[in-house]
Short mmCIF file of C-alpha atoms in Angstrom, two decimals:
data_model
loop_
_atom_site.label_atom_id
_atom_site.label_comp_id
_atom_site.label_asym_id
_atom_site.label_seq_id
_atom_site.Cartn_x
_atom_site.Cartn_y
_atom_site.Cartn_z
CA MET A 341 -34.56 -9.28 -20.58
CA SER A 342 -33.47 -7.24 -17.51
CA THR A 343 -30.64 -9.56 -16.66
CA ILE A 344 -27.19 -8.80 -15.35
CA LEU A 345 -24.64 -11.52 -16.06
CA TRP A 346 -21.91 -10.92 -13.50
CA LEU A 347 -18.68 -12.71 -14.37
CA ASN A 348 -16.63 -12.94 -11.20
CA GLY A 349 -13.32 -14.67 -10.65
CA THR A 350 -9.79 -13.52 -10.16
CA PHE A 351 -7.40 -11.99 -12.64
CA GLY A 352 -6.49 -14.49 -15.34
CA ALA A 353 -9.69 -16.52 -15.01
CA GLY A 354 -10.94 -15.30 -18.40
CA LYS A 355 -13.58 -12.71 -17.52
CA THR A 356 -12.69 -10.14 -20.17
CA THR A 357 -12.31 -12.58 -23.05
CA THR A 358 -15.37 -14.59 -22.04
CA SER A 359 -17.44 -11.39 -21.75
CA ALA A 360 -16.61 -10.43 -25.32
CA GLU A 361 -17.50 -13.92 -26.54
CA LEU A 362 -20.74 -13.93 -24.53
CA ALA A 363 -21.78 -10.54 -25.94
CA ARG A 364 -21.44 -12.00 -29.44
CA LEU A 365 -23.62 -14.99 -28.51
CA LEU A 366 -26.51 -13.25 -26.76
CA PRO A 367 -28.75 -11.00 -28.87
CA GLY A 368 -28.77 -7.43 -27.58
CA ALA A 369 -26.07 -8.08 -24.98
CA HIS A 370 -23.49 -5.47 -23.99
CA VAL A 371 -20.41 -5.55 -21.77
CA PHE A 372 -20.14 -2.95 -19.02
CA ASP A 373 -16.85 -2.71 -17.14
CA THR A 374 -17.51 -1.26 -13.68
CA GLU A 375 -13.78 -0.79 -13.22
CA GLN A 376 -14.27 2.38 -15.27
CA VAL A 377 -16.43 3.71 -12.44
CA GLY A 378 -13.45 3.23 -10.11
CA PHE A 379 -11.15 5.04 -12.52
CA MET A 380 -13.66 7.90 -12.69
CA LEU A 381 -13.62 8.27 -8.89
CA ARG A 382 -9.85 8.12 -8.41
CA HIS A 383 -9.25 11.76 -9.31
CA VAL A 384 -11.52 12.97 -6.53
CA LEU A 385 -11.29 10.25 -3.85
CA ALA A 386 -7.68 9.04 -4.00
CA GLU A 387 -6.16 11.88 -2.00
CA PRO A 388 -8.68 12.34 0.83
CA ALA A 389 -9.55 8.63 1.06
CA PRO A 390 -6.66 6.48 -0.19
CA VAL A 391 -7.45 2.77 -0.49
CA PRO A 392 -5.58 -0.14 -2.06
CA ASP A 393 -8.69 -1.13 -4.08
CA PHE A 394 -11.41 1.28 -5.26
CA GLN A 395 -14.07 -1.30 -4.27
CA GLU A 396 -13.44 -0.19 -0.69
CA TRP A 397 -15.01 3.20 -1.47
CA PRO A 398 -18.74 3.06 -0.71
CA PRO A 399 -19.36 5.52 -3.59
CA TRP A 400 -17.87 3.01 -6.04
CA ARG A 401 -20.27 0.30 -4.95
CA ALA A 402 -23.28 2.63 -5.06
CA LEU A 403 -22.28 4.15 -8.41
CA ALA A 404 -21.53 0.73 -9.89
CA VAL A 405 -25.06 -0.39 -9.02
CA GLU A 406 -26.64 2.82 -10.29
CA SER A 407 -24.53 2.83 -13.47
CA ILE A 408 -25.42 -0.78 -14.23
CA ALA A 409 -29.12 -0.11 -13.66
CA GLN A 410 -29.08 3.00 -15.83
CA VAL A 411 -27.09 1.45 -18.67
CA GLN A 412 -29.18 -1.73 -18.67
CA GLY A 413 -32.39 0.30 -18.61
CA PHE A 414 -31.22 2.42 -21.53
CA LEU A 415 -29.85 -0.41 -23.67
CA GLY A 416 -32.15 -3.26 -22.69
CA GLY A 417 -30.98 -6.80 -23.26
CA PRO A 418 -28.52 -8.62 -21.05
CA LEU A 419 -25.70 -6.60 -19.53
CA ILE A 420 -22.46 -8.50 -18.92
CA VAL A 421 -20.31 -7.25 -16.05
CA PRO A 422 -16.80 -8.73 -15.83
CA GLN A 423 -15.68 -7.70 -12.34
CA THR A 424 -13.75 -9.44 -9.61
CA VAL A 425 -15.40 -9.06 -6.21
CA THR A 426 -13.75 -11.04 -3.41
CA VAL A 427 -15.32 -9.31 -0.40
CA GLU A 428 -18.59 -11.04 0.39
CA ALA A 429 -20.18 -7.97 1.99
CA TYR A 430 -19.42 -5.91 -1.13
CA TRP A 431 -20.95 -8.58 -3.35
CA ALA A 432 -24.10 -8.69 -1.17
CA GLU A 433 -24.40 -4.89 -1.33
CA ILE A 434 -24.06 -4.86 -5.12
CA ARG A 435 -26.34 -7.85 -5.71
CA ASP A 436 -29.02 -6.50 -3.36
CA GLY A 437 -28.83 -3.04 -4.94
CA LEU A 438 -29.35 -4.49 -8.40
CA THR A 439 -32.16 -6.75 -7.24
CA GLN A 440 -33.91 -3.79 -5.55
CA ARG A 441 -33.86 -2.05 -8.94
CA GLY A 442 -35.77 -4.97 -10.45
CA LEU A 443 -32.79 -6.57 -12.18
CA THR A 444 -32.16 -10.31 -12.29
CA VAL A 445 -28.56 -11.04 -11.36
CA ARG A 446 -26.89 -14.20 -12.61
CA HIS A 447 -23.55 -14.63 -10.84
CA PHE A 448 -20.95 -16.78 -12.59
CA VAL A 449 -17.57 -17.51 -11.03
CA LEU A 450 -14.90 -18.27 -13.60
CA HIS A 451 -12.36 -20.49 -11.89
CA THR A 452 -9.07 -22.15 -12.63
CA ASP A 453 -6.20 -23.49 -10.57
CA SER A 454 -3.46 -21.25 -9.10
CA ALA A 455 -0.71 -22.42 -11.47
CA THR A 456 -2.84 -21.63 -14.52
CA LEU A 457 -3.83 -18.23 -13.10
CA THR A 458 -0.20 -17.32 -12.44
CA ARG A 459 0.85 -18.42 -15.92
CA ARG A 460 -1.98 -16.48 -17.59
CA ILE A 461 -1.17 -13.30 -15.67
CA GLU A 462 2.54 -13.55 -16.39
CA GLU A 463 1.93 -14.25 -20.10
CA ASP A 464 -0.77 -11.58 -20.56
CA THR A 465 0.26 -9.23 -23.36
CA VAL A 466 -2.92 -7.12 -23.23
CA GLU A 467 -3.12 -6.07 -19.57
CA THR A 468 0.57 -5.71 -18.77
CA THR A 469 0.26 -2.89 -16.24
CA GLY A 470 -0.44 -4.01 -12.72
CA ARG A 471 0.85 -7.54 -13.30
CA GLN A 472 2.38 -7.77 -9.83
CA TRP A 473 -0.75 -6.27 -8.26
CA ARG A 474 -2.84 -8.98 -9.91
CA LEU A 475 -0.46 -11.69 -8.75
CA ASP A 476 -0.52 -10.28 -5.22
CA HIS A 477 -4.34 -10.54 -5.13
CA LEU A 478 -4.55 -14.24 -5.90
CA GLY A 479 -4.50 -14.97 -2.15
CA ALA A 480 -7.64 -12.87 -1.59
CA TYR A 481 -9.38 -14.85 -4.31
CA GLU A 482 -8.30 -18.17 -2.77
CA ALA A 483 -9.64 -17.00 0.62
CA ALA A 484 -12.96 -16.00 -0.97
CA LEU A 485 -13.51 -19.32 -2.75
CA PRO A 486 -15.88 -20.83 -0.14
CA TRP A 487 -18.41 -18.01 -0.36
CA LEU A 488 -17.88 -17.51 -4.12
CA HIS A 489 -18.69 -21.18 -4.77
CA ALA A 490 -21.83 -20.88 -2.65
CA ALA A 491 -22.94 -17.57 -4.21
CA GLY A 492 -22.47 -18.26 -7.91
CA THR A 493 -22.43 -20.82 -10.66
CA VAL A 494 -18.83 -21.98 -10.95
CA VAL A 495 -17.43 -22.48 -14.45
CA ASP A 496 -14.01 -24.11 -14.64
CA THR A 497 -11.93 -22.32 -17.28
CA THR A 498 -8.69 -24.29 -16.83
CA ASP A 499 -8.62 -26.17 -20.13
CA ILE A 500 -11.66 -24.67 -21.83
CA PRO A 501 -11.39 -21.98 -24.52
CA PRO A 502 -13.27 -18.73 -23.79
CA ARG A 503 -15.79 -19.40 -26.56
CA GLU A 504 -16.79 -22.70 -24.89
CA VAL A 505 -17.01 -20.98 -21.48
CA ALA A 506 -19.29 -18.36 -23.05
CA LEU A 507 -21.43 -21.07 -24.65
CA ARG A 508 -21.86 -22.76 -21.27
CA ILE A 509 -22.86 -19.49 -19.60
CA ALA A 510 -25.25 -18.64 -22.44
CA ALA A 511 -26.86 -22.09 -22.17
CA ALA A 512 -27.26 -21.73 -18.39
CA THR A 513 -28.72 -18.25 -18.82
CA GLU A 514 -31.20 -19.31 -21.48
CA ALA A 515 -32.32 -22.30 -19.41
CA VAL A 516 -33.14 -20.02 -16.49
CA THR A 517 -34.88 -17.33 -18.54
CA ALA A 518 -36.93 -19.93 -20.42
CA GLY A 519 -38.03 -21.73 -17.28
#
């Protein structure tokens, strides 16, 4: 299955935890964090082209697409990408690049209310660096909600454990690939 399962949503929505659960549910699935591509580019691009978010660098978007295509082609099976993208043009560029490489992209938007997001970010004991940065970006997510809801399958994670969220995504994925 040449499928990319893109888990979008803001910080605290449950992308990382759900991705791990989903990888355990789907045979042959792997998680690929495209944020690592951004970290790779920082040493060379940060000084001549400073940006507040590495997604603004066109090389990140191009390399994310190419990296996903290469990794998926090498590993086979579904590739799960937990990555927040709140700029519609960036999402279109990434989605179209993956589609042009013959990959099926399933876009899921993990969503919860603002109070829950804030609480999850503030109580996060795993990703403690950048807490304020994540809180500061909740507004961008709120502004992107209209296009995110139109562009992806929304999964409410407010009162649902990550395992159940992963089961719902797996069921939706299997229904599409079977039909």
